[in-house]
Amino acid sequence: MKDNSNSLQKGGPLFTLKGTVFMLIISALIATTLYFANHLPSLMDSGFVRQYSDIEELKRVFGAGTITIPSYFPEGIKWPPSFIIAQKRPFMAIAMEFQPTGSATKGLNIVQTDLKGNPTAFKRFHLNSVKGEAEHLIKGKRLVFKVGTCQGGIACNSLSWHDQRFYYEIISTASPLETIKIAESMIR
Amino acid sequence: MFFDINTLLTSYFGMYALQAVVHSLVASLIVDTAIVVWRVSKPVNKQGLRLMTLFFPVSMFPIYQLINPDRGSLYFRLGSLTDLNKWLYSEVFGVPLYVIALIICGLTTLVFLLQELLPMILQLVYQGRGQQGGPSQEGQAQEEINGAIMEKITGALKELPPVKQGYGIEVIDSDELELSSSTGLKPKIFITTALIEAFDKEHLQAAIAHEVGHILRSRRPILMLAYIVRTLVFFNPIALIEFRKIAQEEEKICDDIAVELTNNPEALYEALTMMRPDPHSEAGDGVKGIASSLEHYSHDIMLKNRLMRIGEPTEERANIPIVYAMTGILIVSLNYFIV
């Protein structure tokens, strides 16, 4: 027996249109409510991830001694950072992005996280394909150096290490030597 | 433990599971609104819309991630409508919300196991052993059922139009007014002797026609897929609620099929009225009694809803394909920005 209860509908176009407009309004209200409600956890607890306007604000919140900033920047990388995000909860993490001069493509990404944190979410760009990997020793610290390509097939490299408190990673489109010098300037 | 929770929540599986729950909540809200706004009245259309709350949250996450692999990154989350990780790590009276969320999902899993999976497994076992998987555990060989009962059933079946799918009838000796069906390769309708004695020929026809509706619809791929998806999202409390609503609409669809087969809505109305639970029956003591009372109450509410609409003409006022399309688009677009 054929179930005919789902035959083609005849309804009024105006009624359908009114309903569509109403649904769009309701959806906009839902979206707006969600957007503002999303700020509630940050109001209750300021440690959640957010964007910071500059290094000074970051130092005020996290303490100058906690943040590690390179003192060496290769030519072609702009200071100050163009984008800073950081959080204290659920684990401490800071990510800074530096633009290359005269271009809009990503130049340098520095990530610093708690040892128990997950740094992956903080990286703006990732080494999609690793073509080579090596270990370096700088000031007694073992660093892992990788060369490959990032999003868009751009040649990039990364250098990562950790101390007793934090994990650090530099992802850069600068030359490998420049990246090593950046890391050297960060390691105390 | 902390690191494990965080790793779990930021892993592909963790994000998938978490977003499936929240996305189904948003989908449920949009579907409920669509049903009210467009005054969707046919149960088959309501069911179709509700199926979106099951299918979309399960299927959209991988598609979203394919479209934008960075969707789970913090950079995307900063601009999103809702960053679920922020909520999960917020604390209520010192308890992180992810603990409360895990408890709710755990309870949902328990309900699924006890109310759905276990009865289904038991039914399969009974069927496998050749026992009656119907309403009562006590059975009687068919040759022992008296001739009058068999004559009544035969008479009722004669006047029902034949259906493409064959089915068997199995009579169970019981004092309860019960009727059910089993689907699958050899569908069967189970009727108790008490029901056969209580109903006249027209009531029997209507009741059997309702079960025939279930048998006819059991082979529809989309419903089979809904069962599979429902099992996969066993931890999702929204899916649990929505699936119940889908099942309720299925009952109404089968009522419509019964009316179409018998052309006698009054008979179905009277049959359902006779099957309503007795409000004065004793529920028993303690937790079991309360649970039994609640079950009776919800079953009664559902029956009342079914009774109210039997025989009522239903005509959709809105263009249903547009309703489906708009609802789907809104669900998909809003949920993309909830990470």
XYZ file of C-alpha atoms in Angstrom, chain B residues 18-333:
316
model
C 30.678 17.734 21.907
C 29.536 19.651 18.882
C 27.098 16.873 17.919
C 25.245 17.453 21.187
C 25.153 21.231 20.953
C 24.405 21.238 17.241
C 21.452 18.930 17.819
C 20.159 21.341 20.492
C 20.308 24.237 18.043
C 18.773 22.072 15.317
C 15.970 21.054 17.679
C 15.251 24.706 18.484
C 15.140 25.676 14.816
C 12.952 22.696 13.864
C 10.479 23.358 16.695
C 10.279 26.981 15.591
C 9.782 25.981 11.960
C 6.909 23.640 12.878
C 5.174 26.447 14.786
C 5.904 29.275 12.352
C 4.850 27.391 9.234
C 2.109 25.464 11.116
C 3.359 22.139 9.844
C 0.523 19.733 10.639
C 1.101 16.454 8.796
C 3.002 13.997 10.981
C 5.082 12.789 8.023
C 6.366 16.343 7.460
C 6.961 16.958 11.163
C 8.855 13.697 11.306
C 10.928 14.670 8.276
C 11.909 17.936 9.945
C 12.747 16.213 13.219
C 14.936 13.732 11.377
C 17.174 16.701 10.571
C 17.988 17.021 14.275
C 19.348 13.461 14.125
C 21.108 13.454 10.782
C 22.587 16.923 10.497
C 24.622 17.084 13.727
C 26.127 13.670 12.983
C 27.056 14.400 9.391
C 27.944 18.084 9.354
C 31.051 18.116 11.560
C 33.261 16.157 9.139
C 31.956 18.305 6.285
C 32.625 21.513 8.198
C 36.166 20.363 8.933
C 36.705 19.467 5.283
C 35.527 22.904 4.195
C 37.712 24.604 6.789
C 40.339 22.450 8.564
C 41.143 25.443 10.800
C 37.615 25.502 12.166
C 38.804 23.950 15.424
C 41.646 26.433 15.856
C 41.575 29.178 18.429
C 41.675 31.794 15.704
C 38.363 30.561 14.338
C 36.933 30.199 17.834
C 37.669 33.816 18.639
C 35.316 34.908 15.877
C 32.716 32.179 16.398
C 29.218 32.521 17.851
C 29.991 30.075 20.622
C 33.276 28.635 21.789
C 32.229 25.513 23.670
C 35.626 25.055 25.308
C 35.109 28.309 27.213
C 31.832 27.034 28.594
C 33.196 23.620 29.463
C 35.962 25.058 31.624
C 33.678 27.539 33.373
C 32.811 26.552 36.878
C 29.459 26.382 38.611
C 29.825 26.204 42.394
C 33.398 25.118 41.873
C 32.501 22.296 39.501
C 33.718 22.590 35.887
C 30.853 22.377 33.424
C 32.575 19.563 31.542
C 32.029 17.353 34.594
C 28.304 18.150 34.525
C 28.247 17.552 30.765
C 29.934 14.162 31.180
C 27.423 13.181 33.878
C 24.480 14.125 31.647
C 25.937 12.132 28.742
C 26.582 9.211 31.073
C 22.983 9.212 32.298
C 21.749 9.435 28.721
C 23.869 6.416 27.836
C 22.357 4.528 30.757
C 18.811 5.379 29.677
C 19.634 4.275 26.133
C 21.045 0.961 27.344
C 18.169 0.148 29.674
C 15.228 1.499 27.704
C 16.198 0.848 24.120
C 19.181 -1.399 23.534
C 18.422 -4.057 26.124
C 14.734 -4.529 25.139
C 15.815 -4.691 21.479
C 18.402 -7.389 22.228
C 15.878 -9.335 24.321
C 13.321 -9.150 21.536
C 15.853 -10.460 19.035
C 16.741 -13.281 21.404
C 13.074 -14.243 21.865
C 12.491 -14.141 18.143
C 15.584 -16.185 17.560
C 14.358 -18.832 19.957
C 11.011 -18.891 18.161
C 9.292 -17.416 21.190
C 6.687 -14.704 20.940
C 8.442 -11.369 21.054
C 5.119 -9.706 21.632
C 3.551 -8.247 24.658
C 3.403 -11.258 26.907
C 5.837 -13.936 27.917
C 3.079 -16.539 28.290
C 2.107 -18.080 25.040
C -0.296 -20.702 23.921
C -0.036 -22.846 20.804
C -2.281 -21.476 18.071
C -4.364 -24.668 17.846
C -5.440 -24.135 21.462
C -6.923 -20.670 20.798
C -10.659 -21.127 20.472
C -12.362 -21.076 17.115
C -14.439 -17.976 17.850
C -11.340 -15.857 18.263
C -9.812 -17.150 15.038
C -13.053 -16.526 13.209
C -13.122 -12.938 14.488
C -9.599 -12.260 13.278
C -10.191 -13.898 9.933
C -13.325 -11.836 9.484
C -11.476 -8.604 10.291
C -8.588 -9.437 7.964
C -10.843 -10.322 5.062
C -12.056 -6.764 4.703
C -8.649 -5.152 4.904
C -7.108 -4.373 1.524
C -4.170 -6.641 0.744
C -0.696 -5.172 1.138
C 2.417 -5.931 -0.893
C 4.308 -7.086 2.179
C 2.842 -10.209 3.702
C 2.573 -10.515 7.453
C 1.559 -13.110 9.998
C -0.837 -12.853 12.922
C 0.021 -14.415 16.252
C -2.510 -14.648 19.044
C -1.281 -14.535 22.618
C -3.323 -15.738 25.512
C -3.326 -12.796 27.883
C -5.709 -10.649 29.919
C -4.036 -7.426 28.806
C -5.374 -5.340 25.943
C -2.190 -5.365 23.931
C -1.232 -5.222 20.309
C 2.171 -4.930 18.708
C 4.130 -5.917 15.654
C 7.558 -7.150 14.770
C 9.142 -6.043 11.543
C 12.010 -7.545 9.581
C 12.004 -10.328 7.020
C 8.954 -12.072 8.493
C 6.749 -9.372 9.956
C 4.149 -10.416 12.476
C 1.317 -8.795 14.365
C 0.779 -9.946 17.951
C -2.703 -9.666 19.438
C -3.837 -10.776 22.861
C -7.004 -12.824 23.365
C -8.361 -10.152 25.714
C -8.110 -7.547 22.968
C -9.804 -9.799 20.431
C -12.657 -10.434 22.861
C -12.999 -6.742 23.783
C -12.941 -5.391 20.233
C -15.578 -5.869 17.595
C -14.681 -6.564 13.969
C -14.273 -2.893 13.026
C -12.070 -2.113 16.024
C -9.935 -5.141 15.211
C -9.595 -4.030 11.619
C -8.503 -0.547 12.677
C -6.005 -1.887 15.217
C -4.527 -4.380 12.754
C -4.414 -1.703 10.044
C -2.345 0.492 12.380
C 0.188 -2.295 12.845
C 0.168 -2.931 9.097
C 1.198 0.721 8.790
C 4.256 0.004 10.962
C 5.143 -3.011 8.869
C 4.802 -1.055 5.625
C 6.975 1.754 6.906
C 9.596 -0.401 8.559
C 11.396 -0.979 5.291
C 11.918 2.685 4.482
C 15.693 3.286 4.280
C 15.510 6.659 5.968
C 13.881 5.211 9.083
C 16.384 2.384 9.211
C 19.147 4.959 8.936
C 17.527 6.951 11.745
C 17.730 3.910 14.015
C 21.397 3.427 13.155
C 22.233 7.087 13.761
C 20.242 7.034 16.991
C 22.357 4.109 18.191
C 25.584 5.861 17.235
C 24.721 8.972 19.237
C 23.705 7.040 22.331
C 25.314 9.670 24.582
C 23.333 12.604 23.163
C 20.393 13.624 25.399
C 18.890 15.807 22.647
C 18.920 12.885 20.214
C 17.144 10.798 22.882
C 14.337 13.365 23.177
C 14.077 13.982 19.446
C 13.963 10.273 18.660
C 11.023 9.917 21.029
C 9.259 12.693 19.159
C 10.056 10.989 15.843
C 8.578 7.760 17.209
C 5.430 9.638 18.289
C 5.025 11.071 14.802
C 5.469 7.548 13.448
C 2.469 6.438 15.515
C 0.405 9.248 14.037
C 1.533 8.362 10.513
C 0.421 4.775 11.110
C -2.907 6.084 12.412
C -3.314 7.923 9.096
C -2.463 4.722 7.204
C -5.004 2.805 9.291
C -7.716 5.361 8.454
C -6.759 5.166 4.784
C -6.920 1.352 4.786
C -10.191 1.048 6.700
C -11.909 4.321 5.757
C -13.258 4.267 9.301
C -11.621 6.827 11.599
C -14.261 6.317 14.286
C -13.293 2.677 14.710
C -9.659 3.596 15.257
C -10.662 6.335 17.689
C -12.765 3.914 19.732
C -10.077 1.237 19.615
C -7.452 3.641 20.943
C -9.811 4.915 23.616
C -10.368 1.378 24.807
C -6.606 0.866 24.991
C -5.982 3.923 27.135
C -4.407 2.999 30.486
C -6.777 2.971 33.425
C -6.067 6.127 35.445
C -7.272 4.448 38.603
C -5.030 1.428 38.354
C -2.552 1.043 41.179
C 0.950 1.969 40.218
C 2.719 0.306 43.102
C 5.009 1.711 45.736
C 8.358 3.398 45.758
C 10.536 4.358 42.821
C 9.136 1.625 40.602
C 5.647 2.909 41.302
C 6.612 6.468 40.443
C 8.342 5.353 37.262
C 5.308 3.295 36.304
C 2.979 6.234 36.969
C 5.140 8.544 34.877
C 5.216 6.048 32.040
C 1.447 5.643 32.153
C 1.017 9.405 32.226
C 3.259 10.061 29.239
C 1.692 7.175 27.317
C -1.733 8.630 28.064
C -0.710 12.112 26.890
C 0.535 10.631 23.657
C -2.675 8.668 23.144
C -4.713 11.812 23.792
C -2.738 13.663 21.110
C -3.362 10.841 18.691
C -7.055 10.709 19.506
C -7.475 14.445 18.980
C -6.231 14.303 15.411
C -7.800 11.086 14.091
C -9.952 11.787 11.108
C -9.136 15.517 11.138
C -8.196 16.752 7.680
C -4.619 18.025 7.569
C -3.521 20.380 4.896
C -0.201 22.147 4.864
C -0.395 25.879 4.384
C 3.244 26.391 3.572
C 5.279 25.065 0.682
C 6.895 22.082 2.352
C 9.996 21.785 0.121
C 10.785 25.410 0.976
C 10.186 24.698 4.664
C 12.630 21.802 4.503
C 15.188 23.813 2.547
C 15.052 26.903 4.786
C 15.182 24.872 7.982
C 18.146 22.871 6.703
C 20.030 25.977 5.581
C 19.507 27.701 8.914
C 20.627 24.659 10.886
C 23.752 24.203 8.790
C 24.766 27.875 8.745
